[in-house]
Amino acid sequence: MAYWLPLIFLFLMALSMLIYVVLDGFDLGVGALIAGADDDQKDIMIASIGPFWDANETWLVLGVGILLVAFPVAHGVILTALYLPVALMLCGLILRGVAFDFRVKVQADRKPLWNRIFWAGSVVAALSQGYMLGLYITGFRNGLEEHLFAAFIALAVLAGYALLGGTWLIIKTEGDLQARAVRWSRTALALTALGVLAVSAATPIVSERIFARWFEGPQLLALAPIPLLTAGLFLACYRGLGKLQHGNGAEWVPFGSAVGIFVLSFLGLGYSLFPYLVVDRIDAWEAASAPESLLIILVGTLVTLPAILG
């Protein structure tokens, strides 16, 4: 029990964060893209995420909650190292929530202000999450190179969310707005690809253990499908967007491909890091709460998780 419970919670936390990244990713992406739309299009864009955005953030609460109660040692290390970007992310999410409600209640002449606040909140939240990812991958090292890498990953995550948001709009809209969404998605796709390459290159450089896990022994061939499938999804997304730009093609292909890219990238990163919560410093068993506590928490999680899924 002491061996398996930490692994169960590690899986549940990873699942929560993956679902959050995909679901809140597309509505953060829509928020980041509204600056390029006119006033009527802004209303359509925000309406496309209206039924979803608030519930999507629930997964972030669940993931961080599991980190806090199941892995308190890692929670202390991670949140201490990421205090400033976490605070900025929360400010961005608060601004988004306030702006989402206020923009439909204020007088017409004040609506553009709340649209800009909604955009700013979305961008700040996305950049903060990317910066945290960059620092996390480098093991919270505090050098200039690590912070520059984190800044680039912040831009790449913003682009990835814009890709999800743009391809979501392709499904949900038509006419000029859909055409704009195609153009936005093509631009975001290129920077997203650079971000995936940067993370893929940085993780084995940071850790000899991760390098050996990917490139030594028979696992090199066994793991080859992950980067190959990811590259194939990038190609499918690019071709799907190209067809839509010329007036034909399936509208769901770019969004499905973008979701697949995020899922495979997350699986690759998870494989690299497992079983560590802090790169090569704290593993799941060292960070875990007492087995008795985990067992009680597991009962609550098994009730809560299906309710959230429902």
GROMACS .gro file of C-alpha atoms in nm:
model
  310
    1MET     CA    1   0.000   0.000   0.000
    2ALA     CA    2   0.282   0.242   0.085
    3TYR     CA    3   0.428   0.174  -0.260
    4TRP     CA    4   0.114   0.199  -0.471
    5LEU     CA    5  -0.073   0.489  -0.309
    6PRO     CA    6   0.184   0.755  -0.408
    7LEU     CA    7   0.179   0.622  -0.765
    8ILE     CA    8  -0.201   0.636  -0.776
    9PHE     CA    9  -0.199   0.999  -0.665
   10LEU     CA   10   0.084   1.082  -0.902
   11PHE     CA   11  -0.129   0.947  -1.186
   12LEU     CA   12  -0.440   1.135  -1.068
   13MET     CA   13  -0.248   1.461  -1.037
   14ALA     CA   14  -0.094   1.419  -1.382
   15LEU     CA   15  -0.435   1.337  -1.531
   16SER     CA   16  -0.587   1.646  -1.370
   17MET     CA   17  -0.313   1.871  -1.505
   18LEU     CA   18  -0.337   1.722  -1.855
   19ILE     CA   19  -0.713   1.773  -1.866
   20TYR     CA   20  -0.665   2.128  -1.737
   21VAL     CA   21  -0.405   2.214  -1.999
   22VAL     CA   22  -0.627   2.093  -2.283
   23LEU     CA   23  -0.958   2.230  -2.158
   24ASP     CA   24  -0.850   2.561  -2.008
   25GLY     CA   25  -0.588   2.586  -2.281
   26PHE     CA   26  -0.844   2.643  -2.556
   27ASP     CA   27  -1.038   2.908  -2.364
   28LEU     CA   28  -0.717   3.086  -2.256
   29GLY     CA   29  -0.620   3.073  -2.623
   30VAL     CA   30  -0.951   3.227  -2.729
   31GLY     CA   31  -0.898   3.503  -2.472
   32ALA     CA   32  -0.549   3.570  -2.604
   33LEU     CA   33  -0.679   3.595  -2.962
   34ILE     CA   34  -0.961   3.845  -2.908
   35ALA     CA   35  -0.724   4.137  -2.959
   36GLY     CA   36  -0.723   4.053  -3.331
   37ALA     CA   37  -1.102   4.058  -3.372
   38ASP     CA   38  -1.359   4.335  -3.412
   39ASP     CA   39  -1.623   4.406  -3.147
   40ASP     CA   40  -1.892   4.175  -3.286
   41GLN     CA   41  -1.642   3.895  -3.332
   42LYS     CA   42  -1.520   3.937  -2.975
   43ASP     CA   43  -1.874   3.865  -2.855
   44ILE     CA   44  -1.892   3.551  -3.067
   45MET     CA   45  -1.549   3.433  -2.950
   46ILE     CA   46  -1.629   3.475  -2.582
   47ALA     CA   47  -1.972   3.316  -2.630
   48SER     CA   48  -1.798   3.009  -2.777
   49ILE     CA   49  -1.625   2.943  -2.445
   50GLY     CA   50  -1.903   3.074  -2.220
   51PRO     CA   51  -2.043   2.737  -2.107
   52PHE     CA   52  -1.697   2.587  -2.046
   53TRP     CA   53  -1.433   2.826  -1.916
   54ASP     CA   54  -1.530   2.835  -1.547
   55ALA     CA   55  -1.563   2.458  -1.512
   56ASN     CA   56  -1.235   2.402  -1.697
   57GLU     CA   57  -1.040   2.576  -1.421
   58THR     CA   58  -1.170   2.318  -1.172
   59TRP     CA   59  -0.902   2.077  -1.296
   60LEU     CA   60  -0.626   2.316  -1.193
   61VAL     CA   61  -0.771   2.333  -0.842
   62LEU     CA   62  -0.791   1.954  -0.827
   63GLY     CA   63  -0.434   1.904  -0.951
   64VAL     CA   64  -0.281   2.157  -0.711
   65GLY     CA   65  -0.502   2.023  -0.432
   66ILE     CA   66  -0.366   1.672  -0.484
   67LEU     CA   67  -0.012   1.811  -0.483
   68LEU     CA   68  -0.081   1.985  -0.152
   69VAL     CA   69  -0.247   1.702   0.039
   70ALA     CA   70  -0.076   1.398  -0.116
   71PHE     CA   71   0.274   1.536  -0.175
   72PRO     CA   72   0.328   1.815   0.081
   73VAL     CA   73   0.708   1.799   0.062
   74ALA     CA   74   0.708   1.856  -0.315
   75HIS     CA   75   0.433   2.117  -0.280
   76GLY     CA   76   0.654   2.323  -0.050
   77VAL     CA   77   0.954   2.306  -0.282
   78ILE     CA   78   0.761   2.372  -0.605
   79LEU     CA   79   0.539   2.654  -0.478
   80THR     CA   80   0.832   2.824  -0.304
   81ALA     CA   81   1.037   2.819  -0.626
   82LEU     CA   82   0.740   2.934  -0.836
   83TYR     CA   83   0.586   3.184  -0.595
   84LEU     CA   84   0.598   3.487  -0.826
   85PRO     CA   85   0.469   3.324  -1.149
   86VAL     CA   86   0.197   3.144  -0.950
   87ALA     CA   87   0.087   3.478  -0.802
   88LEU     CA   88   0.084   3.634  -1.151
   89MET     CA   89  -0.116   3.340  -1.288
   90LEU     CA   90  -0.376   3.379  -1.016
   91CYS     CA   91  -0.399   3.752  -1.087
   92GLY     CA   92  -0.452   3.675  -1.455
   93LEU     CA   93  -0.723   3.418  -1.382
   94ILE     CA   94  -0.898   3.661  -1.145
   95LEU     CA   95  -0.889   3.936  -1.408
   96ARG     CA   96  -1.037   3.697  -1.665
   97GLY     CA   97  -1.321   3.597  -1.434
   98VAL     CA   98  -1.408   3.954  -1.342
   99ALA     CA   99  -1.386   4.078  -1.699
  100PHE     CA  100  -1.596   3.790  -1.832
  101ASP     CA  101  -1.889   3.895  -1.613
  102PHE     CA  102  -1.844   4.272  -1.621
  103ARG     CA  103  -1.812   4.308  -1.999
  104VAL     CA  104  -2.177   4.203  -2.044
  105LYS     CA  105  -2.310   4.426  -1.765
  106VAL     CA  106  -2.137   4.762  -1.817
  107GLN     CA  107  -2.244   5.038  -2.054
  108ALA     CA  108  -2.140   4.998  -2.415
  109ASP     CA  109  -1.865   5.261  -2.399
  110ARG     CA  110  -1.689   5.070  -2.118
  111LYS     CA  111  -1.708   4.728  -2.280
  112PRO     CA  112  -1.380   4.769  -2.475
  113LEU     CA  113  -1.195   4.823  -2.147
  114TRP     CA  114  -1.319   4.493  -2.006
  115ASN     CA  115  -1.238   4.318  -2.334
  116ARG     CA  116  -0.879   4.440  -2.297
  117ILE     CA  117  -0.871   4.323  -1.935
  118PHE     CA  118  -1.002   3.982  -2.043
  119TRP     CA  119  -0.727   3.965  -2.305
  120ALA     CA  120  -0.460   4.075  -2.056
  121GLY     CA  121  -0.574   3.821  -1.797
  122SER     CA  122  -0.565   3.540  -2.052
  123VAL     CA  123  -0.217   3.633  -2.174
  124VAL     CA  124  -0.073   3.678  -1.824
  125ALA     CA  125  -0.215   3.341  -1.709
  126ALA     CA  126  -0.079   3.160  -2.016
  127LEU     CA  127   0.266   3.321  -1.996
  128SER     CA  128   0.289   3.245  -1.624
  129GLN     CA  129   0.209   2.879  -1.680
  130GLY     CA  130   0.469   2.855  -1.954
  131TYR     CA  131   0.731   3.025  -1.739
  132MET     CA  132   0.658   2.783  -1.456
  133LEU     CA  133   0.696   2.489  -1.695
  134GLY     CA  134   1.032   2.621  -1.815
  135LEU     CA  135   1.166   2.661  -1.462
  136TYR     CA  136   1.027   2.321  -1.359
  137ILE     CA  137   1.199   2.141  -1.646
  138THR     CA  138   1.536   2.295  -1.554
  139GLY     CA  139   1.500   2.183  -1.193
  140PHE     CA  140   1.445   2.538  -1.063
  141ARG     CA  141   1.801   2.641  -1.141
  142ASN     CA  142   1.844   3.013  -1.100
  143GLY     CA  143   2.085   3.107  -1.378
  144LEU     CA  144   2.031   3.352  -1.662
  145GLU     CA  145   2.014   3.073  -1.922
  146GLU     CA  146   1.741   2.894  -1.729
  147HIS     CA  147   1.531   3.209  -1.700
  148LEU     CA  148   1.575   3.286  -2.071
  149PHE     CA  149   1.469   2.930  -2.151
  150ALA     CA  150   1.166   2.970  -1.924
  151ALA     CA  151   1.076   3.297  -2.099
  152PHE     CA  152   1.086   3.122  -2.437
  153ILE     CA  153   0.872   2.834  -2.310
  154ALA     CA  154   0.626   3.095  -2.176
  155LEU     CA  155   0.585   3.231  -2.529
  156ALA     CA  156   0.559   2.879  -2.669
  157VAL     CA  157   0.285   2.782  -2.422
  158LEU     CA  158   0.096   3.101  -2.510
  159ALA     CA  159   0.127   3.001  -2.876
  160GLY     CA  160   0.011   2.648  -2.794
  161TYR     CA  161  -0.296   2.780  -2.618
  162ALA     CA  162  -0.358   3.015  -2.911
  163LEU     CA  163  -0.339   2.710  -3.139
  164LEU     CA  164  -0.599   2.530  -2.928
  165GLY     CA  165  -0.815   2.843  -2.914
  166GLY     CA  166  -0.786   2.914  -3.284
  167THR     CA  167  -0.869   2.559  -3.388
  168TRP     CA  168  -1.161   2.561  -3.141
  169LEU     CA  169  -1.295   2.873  -3.312
  170ILE     CA  170  -1.268   2.701  -3.649
  171ILE     CA  171  -1.523   2.446  -3.526
  172LYS     CA  172  -1.748   2.701  -3.353
  173THR     CA  173  -1.757   2.989  -3.604
  174GLU     CA  174  -1.795   3.061  -3.974
  175GLY     CA  175  -1.725   3.330  -4.231
  176ASP     CA  176  -1.462   3.597  -4.172
  177LEU     CA  177  -1.402   3.499  -3.809
  178GLN     CA  178  -1.336   3.139  -3.905
  179ALA     CA  179  -1.093   3.257  -4.176
  180ARG     CA  180  -0.911   3.468  -3.917
  181ALA     CA  181  -0.899   3.170  -3.682
  182VAL     CA  182  -0.730   2.965  -3.954
  183ARG     CA  183  -0.463   3.234  -4.001
  184TRP     CA  184  -0.409   3.269  -3.626
  185SER     CA  185  -0.374   2.893  -3.591
  186ARG     CA  186  -0.116   2.867  -3.870
  187THR     CA  187   0.099   3.130  -3.700
  188ALA     CA  188   0.062   2.970  -3.357
  189LEU     CA  189   0.145   2.624  -3.494
  190ALA     CA  190   0.502   2.724  -3.587
  191LEU     CA  191   0.591   2.862  -3.243
  192THR     CA  192   0.422   2.567  -3.074
  193ALA     CA  193   0.646   2.332  -3.272
  194LEU     CA  194   0.955   2.526  -3.162
  195GLY     CA  195   0.840   2.502  -2.800
  196VAL     CA  196   0.790   2.125  -2.820
  197LEU     CA  197   1.137   2.089  -2.972
  198ALA     CA  198   1.289   2.308  -2.700
  199VAL     CA  199   1.133   2.105  -2.418
  200SER     CA  200   1.228   1.778  -2.588
  201ALA     CA  201   1.590   1.892  -2.621
  202ALA     CA  202   1.619   2.049  -2.275
  203THR     CA  203   1.496   1.759  -2.061
  204PRO     CA  204   1.774   1.513  -2.158
  205ILE     CA  205   2.033   1.791  -2.131
  206VAL     CA  206   1.924   1.879  -1.779
  207SER     CA  207   1.937   1.519  -1.651
  208GLU     CA  208   2.166   1.229  -1.739
  209ARG     CA  209   1.896   0.996  -1.606
  210ILE     CA  210   1.643   1.135  -1.856
  211PHE     CA  211   1.900   1.112  -2.138
  212ALA     CA  212   1.963   0.747  -2.058
  213ARG     CA  213   1.589   0.676  -2.036
  214TRP     CA  214   1.532   0.802  -2.392
  215PHE     CA  215   1.851   0.727  -2.583
  216GLU     CA  216   2.025   0.425  -2.429
  217GLY     CA  217   1.931   0.062  -2.485
  218PRO     CA  218   1.628  -0.085  -2.661
  219GLN     CA  219   1.394   0.190  -2.535
  220LEU     CA  220   1.527   0.414  -2.815
  221LEU     CA  221   1.329   0.210  -3.067
  222ALA     CA  222   1.039   0.143  -2.832
  223LEU     CA  223   0.985   0.516  -2.769
  224ALA     CA  224   1.035   0.627  -3.129
  225PRO     CA  225   0.656   0.627  -3.199
  226ILE     CA  226   0.603   0.918  -2.956
  227PRO     CA  227   0.808   1.180  -3.147
  228LEU     CA  228   0.703   1.031  -3.480
  229LEU     CA  229   0.334   1.051  -3.394
  230THR     CA  230   0.381   1.404  -3.262
  231ALA     CA  231   0.547   1.509  -3.586
  232GLY     CA  232   0.264   1.343  -3.777
  233LEU     CA  233   0.006   1.539  -3.581
  234PHE     CA  234   0.187   1.865  -3.652
  235LEU     CA  235   0.180   1.776  -4.022
  236ALA     CA  236  -0.189   1.682  -4.004
  237CYS     CA  237  -0.271   2.011  -3.832
  238TYR     CA  238  -0.069   2.209  -4.087
  239ARG     CA  239  -0.231   2.036  -4.383
  240GLY     CA  240  -0.577   2.061  -4.227
  241LEU     CA  241  -0.535   2.436  -4.180
  242GLY     CA  242  -0.406   2.468  -4.536
  243LYS     CA  243  -0.715   2.293  -4.674
  244LEU     CA  244  -0.945   2.514  -4.468
  245GLN     CA  245  -0.764   2.822  -4.591
  246HIS     CA  246  -0.856   2.717  -4.944
  247GLY     CA  247  -1.218   2.658  -4.851
  248ASN     CA  248  -1.228   2.283  -4.796
  249GLY     CA  249  -1.126   2.026  -4.539
  250ALA     CA  250  -1.269   1.893  -4.213
  251GLU     CA  251  -1.310   2.159  -3.944
  252TRP     CA  252  -1.236   1.918  -3.657
  253VAL     CA  253  -0.896   1.799  -3.788
  254PRO     CA  254  -0.684   2.095  -3.666
  255PHE     CA  255  -0.837   2.094  -3.317
  256GLY     CA  256  -0.810   1.716  -3.286
  257SER     CA  257  -0.449   1.730  -3.402
  258ALA     CA  258  -0.367   2.012  -3.158
  259VAL     CA  259  -0.518   1.817  -2.866
  260GLY     CA  260  -0.318   1.510  -2.975
  261ILE     CA  261   0.002   1.716  -2.981
  262PHE     CA  262  -0.057   1.831  -2.624
  263VAL     CA  263  -0.142   1.480  -2.503
  264LEU     CA  264   0.165   1.318  -2.661
  265SER     CA  265   0.393   1.599  -2.542
  266PHE     CA  266   0.256   1.558  -2.192
  267LEU     CA  267   0.307   1.181  -2.204
  268GLY     CA  268   0.665   1.227  -2.319
  269LEU     CA  269   0.737   1.477  -2.044
  270GLY     CA  270   0.571   1.252  -1.787
  271TYR     CA  271   0.783   0.957  -1.899
  272SER     CA  272   1.097   1.169  -1.869
  273LEU     CA  273   1.020   1.290  -1.518
  274PHE     CA  274   0.866   0.977  -1.363
  275PRO     CA  275   0.879   0.904  -1.071
  276TYR     CA  276   1.017   1.244  -0.967
  277LEU     CA  277   0.805   1.545  -0.873
  278VAL     CA  278   1.115   1.767  -0.864
  279VAL     CA  279   1.368   1.669  -1.131
  280ASP     CA  280   1.614   1.416  -0.985
  281ARG     CA  281   1.559   1.553  -0.633
  282ILE     CA  282   1.228   1.439  -0.482
  283ASP     CA  283   1.043   1.129  -0.599
  284ALA     CA  284   0.681   1.034  -0.533
  285TRP     CA  285   0.755   0.822  -0.226
  286GLU     CA  286   0.980   1.080  -0.061
  287ALA     CA  287   0.721   1.353  -0.111
  288ALA     CA  288   0.411   1.153  -0.017
  289SER     CA  289   0.199   1.186   0.294
  290ALA     CA  290   0.161   0.892   0.532
  291PRO     CA  291  -0.015   0.590   0.376
  292GLU     CA  292  -0.300   0.621   0.625
  293SER     CA  293  -0.360   0.980   0.518
  294LEU     CA  294  -0.339   0.891   0.150
  295LEU     CA  295  -0.596   0.617   0.197
  296ILE     CA  296  -0.846   0.862   0.348
  297ILE     CA  297  -0.775   1.117   0.074
  298LEU     CA  298  -0.819   0.848  -0.191
  299VAL     CA  299  -1.174   0.779  -0.072
  300GLY     CA  300  -1.261   1.148  -0.110
  301THR     CA  301  -1.091   1.164  -0.451
  302LEU     CA  302  -1.285   0.864  -0.579
  303VAL     CA  303  -1.605   1.050  -0.494
  304THR     CA  304  -1.493   1.391  -0.618
  305LEU     CA  305  -1.329   1.292  -0.947
  306PRO     CA  306  -1.636   1.126  -1.106
  307ALA     CA  307  -1.847   1.423  -0.996
  308ILE     CA  308  -1.612   1.665  -1.171
  309LEU     CA  309  -1.602   1.447  -1.480
  310GLY     CA  310  -1.982   1.437  -1.481
   0.00000   0.00000   0.00000
